[in-house]
Short mmCIF file of N, CA and C and ligand atoms in Angstrom, two decimals:
data_model
loop_
_atom_site.label_atom_id
_atom_site.label_comp_id
_atom_site.label_asym_id
_atom_site.label_seq_id
_atom_site.Cartn_x
_atom_site.Cartn_y
_atom_site.Cartn_z
N MET V 1 3.12 -7.49 25.51
CA MET V 1 1.76 -7.14 25.11
C MET V 1 1.83 -6.18 23.93
N SER V 2 0.94 -6.41 23.01
CA SER V 2 0.93 -5.58 21.81
C SER V 2 0.28 -4.23 22.13
N LEU V 3 0.72 -3.21 21.45
CA LEU V 3 0.11 -1.89 21.57
C LEU V 3 -1.34 -1.96 21.10
N PHE V 4 -1.58 -2.82 20.13
CA PHE V 4 -2.92 -2.93 19.56
C PHE V 4 -3.58 -4.21 20.05
N ALA V 5 -4.64 -4.09 20.80
CA ALA V 5 -5.41 -5.27 21.22
C ALA V 5 -6.32 -5.62 20.06
N SER V 6 -6.02 -6.68 19.36
CA SER V 6 -6.80 -6.95 18.16
C SER V 6 -7.57 -8.25 18.28
N ALA V 7 -8.67 -8.28 17.58
CA ALA V 7 -9.44 -9.51 17.45
C ALA V 7 -8.69 -10.40 16.48
N VAL V 8 -9.26 -11.51 16.10
CA VAL V 8 -8.60 -12.40 15.15
C VAL V 8 -8.56 -11.70 13.79
N LEU V 9 -7.37 -11.51 13.30
CA LEU V 9 -7.21 -10.81 12.05
C LEU V 9 -6.80 -11.77 10.94
N GLN V 10 -7.24 -11.48 9.75
CA GLN V 10 -6.77 -12.22 8.59
C GLN V 10 -5.35 -11.74 8.26
N ALA V 11 -4.57 -12.61 7.63
CA ALA V 11 -3.22 -12.22 7.22
C ALA V 11 -3.29 -11.07 6.22
N ALA V 12 -2.21 -10.32 6.15
CA ALA V 12 -2.16 -9.21 5.21
C ALA V 12 -2.18 -9.73 3.77
N VAL V 13 -2.78 -8.96 2.90
CA VAL V 13 -2.78 -9.32 1.48
C VAL V 13 -1.80 -8.41 0.74
N ALA V 14 -1.28 -8.92 -0.36
CA ALA V 14 -0.38 -8.11 -1.18
C ALA V 14 -1.21 -7.09 -1.96
N PHE V 15 -0.58 -5.96 -2.28
CA PHE V 15 -1.27 -4.97 -3.12
C PHE V 15 -0.26 -4.27 -4.00
N THR V 16 -0.77 -3.65 -5.06
CA THR V 16 0.10 -2.96 -6.01
C THR V 16 -0.13 -1.46 -5.91
N VAL V 17 0.96 -0.73 -5.69
CA VAL V 17 0.89 0.72 -5.61
C VAL V 17 1.07 1.29 -7.01
N VAL V 18 0.17 2.16 -7.40
CA VAL V 18 0.27 2.87 -8.68
C VAL V 18 0.24 4.35 -8.36
N GLY V 19 1.31 5.06 -8.72
CA GLY V 19 1.40 6.47 -8.35
C GLY V 19 1.43 6.58 -6.84
N ASP V 20 0.53 7.37 -6.27
CA ASP V 20 0.51 7.47 -4.81
C ASP V 20 -0.76 6.84 -4.24
N GLY V 21 -1.21 5.78 -4.93
CA GLY V 21 -2.42 5.12 -4.43
C GLY V 21 -2.41 3.62 -4.68
N ILE V 22 -3.45 2.96 -4.19
CA ILE V 22 -3.69 1.54 -4.43
C ILE V 22 -5.04 1.46 -5.14
N PRO V 23 -5.03 1.33 -6.48
CA PRO V 23 -6.30 1.40 -7.21
C PRO V 23 -7.24 0.22 -6.95
N GLN V 24 -6.67 -0.97 -6.74
CA GLN V 24 -7.52 -2.16 -6.57
C GLN V 24 -7.94 -2.34 -5.11
N PRO V 25 -9.23 -2.53 -4.85
CA PRO V 25 -9.64 -2.84 -3.47
C PRO V 25 -8.90 -4.08 -2.97
N LEU V 26 -8.68 -4.14 -1.67
CA LEU V 26 -7.97 -5.29 -1.09
C LEU V 26 -8.87 -6.50 -0.92
N THR V 27 -10.18 -6.28 -1.01
CA THR V 27 -11.14 -7.37 -0.81
C THR V 27 -12.19 -7.32 -1.90
N ALA V 28 -12.87 -8.47 -2.11
CA ALA V 28 -13.98 -8.51 -3.06
C ALA V 28 -15.20 -7.81 -2.49
N GLN V 29 -15.35 -7.90 -1.16
CA GLN V 29 -16.50 -7.28 -0.51
C GLN V 29 -16.23 -5.78 -0.32
N PRO V 30 -17.14 -4.93 -0.76
CA PRO V 30 -16.91 -3.48 -0.60
C PRO V 30 -16.81 -3.08 0.87
N GLY V 31 -16.08 -2.00 1.13
CA GLY V 31 -15.96 -1.50 2.49
C GLY V 31 -17.29 -1.02 3.03
N ASP V 32 -17.42 -1.10 4.35
CA ASP V 32 -18.63 -0.68 5.05
C ASP V 32 -18.28 0.55 5.89
N ALA V 33 -18.83 1.70 5.49
CA ALA V 33 -18.45 2.97 6.13
C ALA V 33 -18.80 3.00 7.62
N ALA V 34 -19.91 2.37 8.01
CA ALA V 34 -20.29 2.38 9.43
C ALA V 34 -19.28 1.58 10.26
N ARG V 35 -18.88 0.44 9.73
CA ARG V 35 -17.85 -0.33 10.45
C ARG V 35 -16.53 0.43 10.47
N GLY V 36 -16.23 1.12 9.38
CA GLY V 36 -15.00 1.90 9.31
C GLY V 36 -14.97 3.01 10.34
N ARG V 37 -16.11 3.68 10.50
CA ARG V 37 -16.18 4.74 11.50
C ARG V 37 -15.88 4.18 12.89
N ALA V 38 -16.44 3.00 13.18
CA ALA V 38 -16.22 2.39 14.49
C ALA V 38 -14.74 2.06 14.70
N ILE V 39 -14.07 1.61 13.65
CA ILE V 39 -12.64 1.27 13.76
C ILE V 39 -11.83 2.55 14.01
N VAL V 40 -12.14 3.61 13.27
CA VAL V 40 -11.39 4.85 13.42
C VAL V 40 -11.57 5.42 14.84
N ALA V 41 -12.76 5.31 15.38
CA ALA V 41 -13.03 5.89 16.70
C ALA V 41 -12.58 4.98 17.84
N ASN V 42 -12.20 3.74 17.52
CA ASN V 42 -11.85 2.76 18.56
C ASN V 42 -10.40 2.96 19.00
N ARG V 43 -10.21 3.22 20.26
CA ARG V 43 -8.87 3.54 20.74
C ARG V 43 -7.96 2.33 20.92
N GLN V 44 -8.54 1.13 20.87
CA GLN V 44 -7.69 -0.05 20.91
C GLN V 44 -7.30 -0.51 19.51
N GLN V 45 -8.12 -0.17 18.53
CA GLN V 45 -7.94 -0.77 17.22
C GLN V 45 -7.29 0.20 16.23
N GLY V 46 -7.99 1.25 15.88
CA GLY V 46 -7.46 2.15 14.88
C GLY V 46 -6.39 3.07 15.43
N LEU V 47 -6.60 3.54 16.64
CA LEU V 47 -5.71 4.51 17.27
C LEU V 47 -5.61 5.81 16.49
N CYS V 48 -6.46 5.97 15.50
CA CYS V 48 -6.39 7.16 14.66
C CYS V 48 -6.51 8.43 15.49
N LEU V 49 -7.42 8.39 16.50
CA LEU V 49 -7.70 9.62 17.25
C LEU V 49 -6.62 9.94 18.28
N LEU V 50 -5.64 9.03 18.39
CA LEU V 50 -4.47 9.36 19.19
C LEU V 50 -3.72 10.53 18.53
N CYS V 51 -3.73 10.55 17.23
CA CYS V 51 -2.98 11.58 16.49
C CYS V 51 -3.87 12.58 15.75
N HIS V 52 -4.98 12.09 15.22
CA HIS V 52 -5.85 12.94 14.40
C HIS V 52 -7.10 13.39 15.15
N PRO V 53 -7.50 14.64 14.98
CA PRO V 53 -8.87 14.98 15.33
C PRO V 53 -9.77 14.56 14.16
N GLY V 54 -11.06 14.51 14.40
CA GLY V 54 -11.99 14.15 13.34
C GLY V 54 -13.40 14.50 13.75
N PRO V 55 -14.35 14.28 12.85
CA PRO V 55 -15.74 14.63 13.14
C PRO V 55 -16.41 13.59 14.03
N PHE V 56 -15.98 13.54 15.30
CA PHE V 56 -16.51 12.58 16.27
C PHE V 56 -16.92 13.34 17.52
N PRO V 57 -18.09 13.99 17.48
CA PRO V 57 -18.49 14.83 18.62
C PRO V 57 -18.54 14.05 19.93
N GLU V 58 -18.74 12.74 19.86
CA GLU V 58 -18.87 11.94 21.09
C GLU V 58 -17.52 11.58 21.70
N GLU V 59 -16.43 11.79 20.96
CA GLU V 59 -15.10 11.39 21.44
C GLU V 59 -14.37 12.58 22.02
N ARG V 60 -13.96 12.45 23.28
CA ARG V 60 -13.18 13.53 23.89
C ARG V 60 -11.69 13.29 23.63
N ALA V 61 -10.86 14.28 23.88
CA ALA V 61 -9.41 14.16 23.81
C ALA V 61 -8.94 13.54 22.50
N GLN V 62 -9.20 14.24 21.42
CA GLN V 62 -8.72 13.77 20.13
C GLN V 62 -7.32 14.30 19.88
N GLY V 63 -6.59 13.63 18.96
CA GLY V 63 -5.19 13.97 18.73
C GLY V 63 -4.99 15.32 18.08
N THR V 64 -3.77 15.83 18.23
CA THR V 64 -3.46 17.13 17.65
C THR V 64 -2.16 17.10 16.84
N VAL V 65 -1.52 15.93 16.75
CA VAL V 65 -0.22 15.90 16.05
C VAL V 65 -0.38 15.70 14.55
N ALA V 66 -1.58 15.32 14.09
CA ALA V 66 -1.80 15.11 12.65
C ALA V 66 -3.06 15.87 12.24
N GLY V 67 -3.25 15.94 10.93
CA GLY V 67 -4.34 16.76 10.38
C GLY V 67 -5.72 16.23 10.74
N ASP V 68 -6.72 17.11 10.61
CA ASP V 68 -8.10 16.75 10.88
C ASP V 68 -8.59 15.80 9.80
N LEU V 69 -9.20 14.69 10.21
CA LEU V 69 -9.72 13.74 9.23
C LEU V 69 -10.96 14.28 8.50
N ALA V 70 -11.58 15.30 9.09
CA ALA V 70 -12.71 15.92 8.40
C ALA V 70 -12.24 16.41 7.03
N GLY V 71 -12.97 16.09 6.00
CA GLY V 71 -12.60 16.53 4.66
C GLY V 71 -11.64 15.62 3.93
N ALA V 72 -11.19 14.54 4.59
CA ALA V 72 -10.20 13.65 3.95
C ALA V 72 -10.72 13.10 2.63
N GLY V 73 -12.04 12.81 2.58
CA GLY V 73 -12.62 12.26 1.36
C GLY V 73 -12.71 13.27 0.23
N GLY V 74 -12.57 14.55 0.55
CA GLY V 74 -12.53 15.57 -0.49
C GLY V 74 -11.11 15.84 -0.95
N ARG V 75 -10.15 15.63 -0.04
CA ARG V 75 -8.75 15.90 -0.39
C ARG V 75 -8.12 14.76 -1.18
N TRP V 76 -8.60 13.54 -0.96
CA TRP V 76 -7.95 12.37 -1.53
C TRP V 76 -8.94 11.48 -2.25
N THR V 77 -8.47 10.81 -3.29
CA THR V 77 -9.27 9.80 -3.97
C THR V 77 -9.28 8.53 -3.12
N VAL V 78 -10.16 7.61 -3.46
CA VAL V 78 -10.20 6.33 -2.74
C VAL V 78 -8.86 5.59 -2.85
N PRO V 79 -8.25 5.47 -4.03
CA PRO V 79 -6.93 4.81 -4.08
C PRO V 79 -5.88 5.49 -3.19
N GLN V 80 -5.90 6.83 -3.16
CA GLN V 80 -4.95 7.55 -2.29
C GLN V 80 -5.23 7.28 -0.82
N LEU V 81 -6.50 7.27 -0.44
CA LEU V 81 -6.84 6.97 0.95
C LEU V 81 -6.39 5.55 1.31
N ARG V 82 -6.58 4.61 0.38
CA ARG V 82 -6.22 3.21 0.65
C ARG V 82 -4.73 3.08 0.96
N LEU V 83 -3.88 3.75 0.20
CA LEU V 83 -2.44 3.66 0.47
C LEU V 83 -2.08 4.36 1.77
N ARG V 84 -2.74 5.49 2.04
CA ARG V 84 -2.40 6.21 3.28
C ARG V 84 -2.77 5.39 4.51
N VAL V 85 -3.87 4.65 4.43
CA VAL V 85 -4.25 3.81 5.57
C VAL V 85 -3.39 2.55 5.61
N ALA V 86 -3.17 1.92 4.45
CA ALA V 86 -2.44 0.65 4.44
C ALA V 86 -0.98 0.85 4.85
N ASP V 87 -0.33 1.81 4.24
CA ASP V 87 1.10 1.96 4.52
C ASP V 87 1.58 3.37 4.18
N ALA V 88 1.37 4.29 5.12
CA ALA V 88 1.75 5.69 4.90
C ALA V 88 3.26 5.83 4.71
N ARG V 89 4.02 4.84 5.17
CA ARG V 89 5.48 4.97 5.06
C ARG V 89 5.98 4.80 3.64
N ARG V 90 5.13 4.29 2.77
CA ARG V 90 5.54 4.24 1.35
C ARG V 90 5.62 5.64 0.77
N LEU V 91 4.87 6.56 1.36
CA LEU V 91 4.85 7.93 0.87
C LEU V 91 5.84 8.79 1.62
N ASN V 92 6.04 8.46 2.87
CA ASN V 92 6.94 9.23 3.72
C ASN V 92 7.56 8.26 4.72
N PRO V 93 8.79 7.79 4.40
CA PRO V 93 9.42 6.78 5.27
C PRO V 93 9.54 7.24 6.72
N ALA V 94 9.53 8.53 6.95
CA ALA V 94 9.65 9.05 8.31
C ALA V 94 8.30 9.27 8.96
N SER V 95 7.23 8.87 8.29
CA SER V 95 5.90 9.13 8.84
C SER V 95 5.72 8.47 10.20
N PRO V 96 5.19 9.22 11.14
CA PRO V 96 4.88 8.61 12.44
C PRO V 96 3.62 7.76 12.36
N MET V 97 2.88 7.87 11.26
CA MET V 97 1.63 7.11 11.15
C MET V 97 1.95 5.64 10.96
N PRO V 98 1.37 4.76 11.79
CA PRO V 98 1.67 3.34 11.67
C PRO V 98 1.27 2.81 10.30
N ALA V 99 2.03 1.83 9.81
CA ALA V 99 1.64 1.10 8.60
C ALA V 99 0.63 0.06 9.05
N PHE V 100 -0.63 0.28 8.71
CA PHE V 100 -1.69 -0.57 9.25
C PHE V 100 -1.83 -1.90 8.51
N HIS V 101 -1.32 -1.95 7.29
CA HIS V 101 -1.52 -3.18 6.52
C HIS V 101 -0.33 -3.39 5.59
N VAL V 102 0.66 -4.13 6.08
CA VAL V 102 1.88 -4.35 5.31
C VAL V 102 1.92 -5.82 4.90
N PRO V 103 2.03 -6.11 3.60
CA PRO V 103 2.10 -7.49 3.17
C PRO V 103 3.25 -8.22 3.84
N PRO V 104 3.14 -9.55 4.03
CA PRO V 104 4.08 -10.30 4.85
C PRO V 104 5.55 -10.08 4.51
N THR V 105 5.93 -10.14 3.26
CA THR V 105 7.35 -10.02 2.94
C THR V 105 7.89 -8.65 3.33
N GLU V 106 7.06 -7.62 3.13
CA GLU V 106 7.45 -6.27 3.54
C GLU V 106 7.52 -6.16 5.06
N ALA V 107 6.55 -6.80 5.72
CA ALA V 107 6.46 -6.69 7.18
C ALA V 107 7.68 -7.30 7.85
N GLN V 108 8.32 -8.25 7.15
CA GLN V 108 9.46 -8.92 7.75
C GLN V 108 10.74 -8.09 7.66
N ARG V 109 10.69 -6.98 6.94
CA ARG V 109 11.89 -6.14 6.88
C ARG V 109 12.21 -5.58 8.25
N PRO V 110 13.50 -5.51 8.58
CA PRO V 110 13.87 -4.96 9.88
C PRO V 110 13.34 -3.53 10.02
N GLY V 111 12.99 -3.16 11.19
CA GLY V 111 12.52 -1.81 11.42
C GLY V 111 11.02 -1.66 11.27
N ARG V 112 10.38 -2.66 10.74
CA ARG V 112 8.93 -2.61 10.65
C ARG V 112 8.35 -2.82 12.04
N ALA V 113 7.38 -2.02 12.39
CA ALA V 113 6.87 -2.07 13.75
C ALA V 113 6.08 -3.35 14.02
N TRP V 114 5.38 -3.83 13.01
CA TRP V 114 4.49 -4.97 13.25
C TRP V 114 4.82 -6.09 12.29
N VAL V 115 5.39 -7.13 12.83
CA VAL V 115 5.82 -8.24 12.00
C VAL V 115 4.74 -9.32 12.00
N GLY V 116 4.48 -9.87 10.84
CA GLY V 116 3.62 -11.04 10.77
C GLY V 116 2.17 -10.75 10.52
N LYS V 117 1.53 -10.01 11.39
CA LYS V 117 0.12 -9.76 11.14
C LYS V 117 -0.13 -8.27 11.04
N PRO V 118 -1.09 -7.93 10.21
CA PRO V 118 -1.38 -6.50 10.05
C PRO V 118 -2.15 -5.98 11.26
N VAL V 119 -2.09 -4.68 11.47
CA VAL V 119 -2.87 -4.07 12.54
C VAL V 119 -4.34 -4.06 12.16
N LEU V 120 -4.59 -3.76 10.90
CA LEU V 120 -5.95 -3.85 10.36
C LEU V 120 -5.91 -4.85 9.21
N ASP V 121 -6.86 -5.77 9.18
CA ASP V 121 -6.86 -6.71 8.06
C ASP V 121 -7.48 -6.05 6.82
N ALA V 122 -7.46 -6.77 5.72
CA ALA V 122 -7.85 -6.16 4.43
C ALA V 122 -9.26 -5.60 4.49
N GLN V 123 -10.19 -6.35 5.10
CA GLN V 123 -11.57 -5.86 5.16
C GLN V 123 -11.66 -4.61 6.03
N GLN V 124 -10.90 -4.58 7.11
CA GLN V 124 -10.92 -3.40 7.97
C GLN V 124 -10.34 -2.18 7.26
N VAL V 125 -9.30 -2.39 6.46
CA VAL V 125 -8.75 -1.28 5.67
C VAL V 125 -9.83 -0.75 4.72
N GLU V 126 -10.52 -1.67 4.04
CA GLU V 126 -11.58 -1.24 3.11
C GLU V 126 -12.70 -0.51 3.85
N ASP V 127 -13.04 -0.97 5.04
CA ASP V 127 -14.08 -0.31 5.83
C ASP V 127 -13.64 1.11 6.21
N VAL V 128 -12.40 1.25 6.66
CA VAL V 128 -11.90 2.57 7.05
C VAL V 128 -11.86 3.50 5.84
N VAL V 129 -11.41 2.98 4.71
CA VAL V 129 -11.35 3.79 3.48
C VAL V 129 -12.76 4.22 3.07
N ALA V 130 -13.72 3.31 3.16
CA ALA V 130 -15.11 3.65 2.80
C ALA V 130 -15.62 4.77 3.70
N PHE V 131 -15.25 4.71 4.98
CA PHE V 131 -15.68 5.78 5.90
C PHE V 131 -14.99 7.10 5.56
N LEU V 132 -13.66 7.06 5.37
CA LEU V 132 -12.93 8.31 5.08
C LEU V 132 -13.47 8.96 3.81
N ALA V 133 -13.86 8.13 2.84
CA ALA V 133 -14.36 8.67 1.56
C ALA V 133 -15.66 9.46 1.75
N THR V 134 -16.39 9.17 2.85
CA THR V 134 -17.63 9.93 3.10
C THR V 134 -17.35 11.30 3.72
N LEU V 135 -16.12 11.54 4.18
CA LEU V 135 -15.78 12.79 4.88
C LEU V 135 -15.42 13.85 3.86
N LYS V 136 -16.44 14.42 3.24
CA LYS V 136 -16.18 15.40 2.20
C LYS V 136 -16.24 16.81 2.78
C1 HEC O 201 0.96 7.98 15.49
C2 HEC O 201 0.15 9.00 14.84
C3 HEC O 201 -0.88 8.60 13.80
C4 HEC O 201 -1.83 7.60 13.87
C5 HEC O 201 -2.07 6.60 15.00
C6 HEC O 201 -2.59 7.69 12.64
N1 HEC O 201 -2.12 8.70 11.85
FE1 HEC O 201 -2.86 9.27 10.04
N2 HEC O 201 -1.33 10.59 9.82
C7 HEC O 201 -0.40 10.91 10.80
C8 HEC O 201 0.47 11.95 10.29
C9 HEC O 201 1.61 12.60 11.07
C10 HEC O 201 0.04 12.24 8.96
C11 HEC O 201 0.62 13.28 8.00
C12 HEC O 201 1.35 12.64 6.85
C13 HEC O 201 2.58 11.87 7.28
O1 HEC O 201 3.39 12.38 8.09
O2 HEC O 201 2.73 10.73 6.82
C14 HEC O 201 -1.10 11.36 8.71
C15 HEC O 201 -1.83 11.35 7.55
C16 HEC O 201 -3.06 10.74 7.36
C17 HEC O 201 -3.94 10.91 6.22
C18 HEC O 201 -3.68 11.80 5.03
C19 HEC O 201 -3.76 13.26 5.47
C20 HEC O 201 -5.13 13.93 5.31
O3 HEC O 201 -5.20 14.95 4.68
O4 HEC O 201 -6.15 13.43 5.82
C21 HEC O 201 -5.05 10.15 6.45
C22 HEC O 201 -6.27 10.03 5.56
C23 HEC O 201 -4.84 9.49 7.71
N3 HEC O 201 -3.64 9.87 8.25
C24 HEC O 201 -5.73 8.63 8.28
C25 HEC O 201 -5.50 7.89 9.45
C26 HEC O 201 -6.35 6.83 9.93
C27 HEC O 201 -7.67 6.44 9.28
C28 HEC O 201 -5.77 6.32 11.04
C29 HEC O 201 -6.22 5.14 11.87
C30 HEC O 201 -6.54 3.91 11.16
C31 HEC O 201 -4.54 7.08 11.27
N4 HEC O 201 -4.40 8.01 10.28
C32 HEC O 201 -3.66 6.88 12.34
C33 HEC O 201 -0.31 10.35 12.05
C34 HEC O 201 -1.07 9.27 12.52
#
C-alpha cells in the first residue's frame, strides 16, 4: 500500500530548473489557491502538515519538524515555491521533504521514493503553489 492514497493522477511533466526555481508553470491552466489549500491540509494527499505547521486554525496536530508555511509567499517567489514543492531534493539532496513531482526519467533513478507516478500531478503542484503564494 502506498503511503499516499491518491486519486487518478496525470503523469509527471518535465520542467526546467533555472537558478533555484522553475519559472514556467507546469500547466496551461493557472493554479487554483482554494484547491491548493485543500491539498495542503489533506493528510492523505499533501501530507504537508505532517511536517509543517501553517495557518490552518481548523487542523489540529500540525507538524513541527519543518518551518511554518505562514509567510512562505513572502519569503519565496512563485518559481522558487514551484521547485520547492515539485522537488525539494534538487536544492538539498538530504531533504526529508518528499519530491512531490519528479519527471519520469528522474523518478526512475534508484533511491527515488516514488517511481512512475508523481505524488501530486502538475495541476495539483500549480494549485499548491498558487495557495502558498497567497501566504504573505
Ligand atoms: C517529511 C516532511 C515534509 C513534508 C511531508 C513536507 N515538507 Fe516542506 N519542508 C520540509 C523541510 C525539512 C523543509 C526545509 C528545507 C529542506 O530541508 O529541504 C521544507 C521546506 C519547505 C518549503 C520552503 C521553506 C519555507 O520557508 O517555507 C516550502 C514552501 C514547503 N516545504 C512546502 C511544503 C508543502 C506545500 C508540502 C506538502 C505538499 C510539504 N512542504 C511537505 C519537510 C517536509
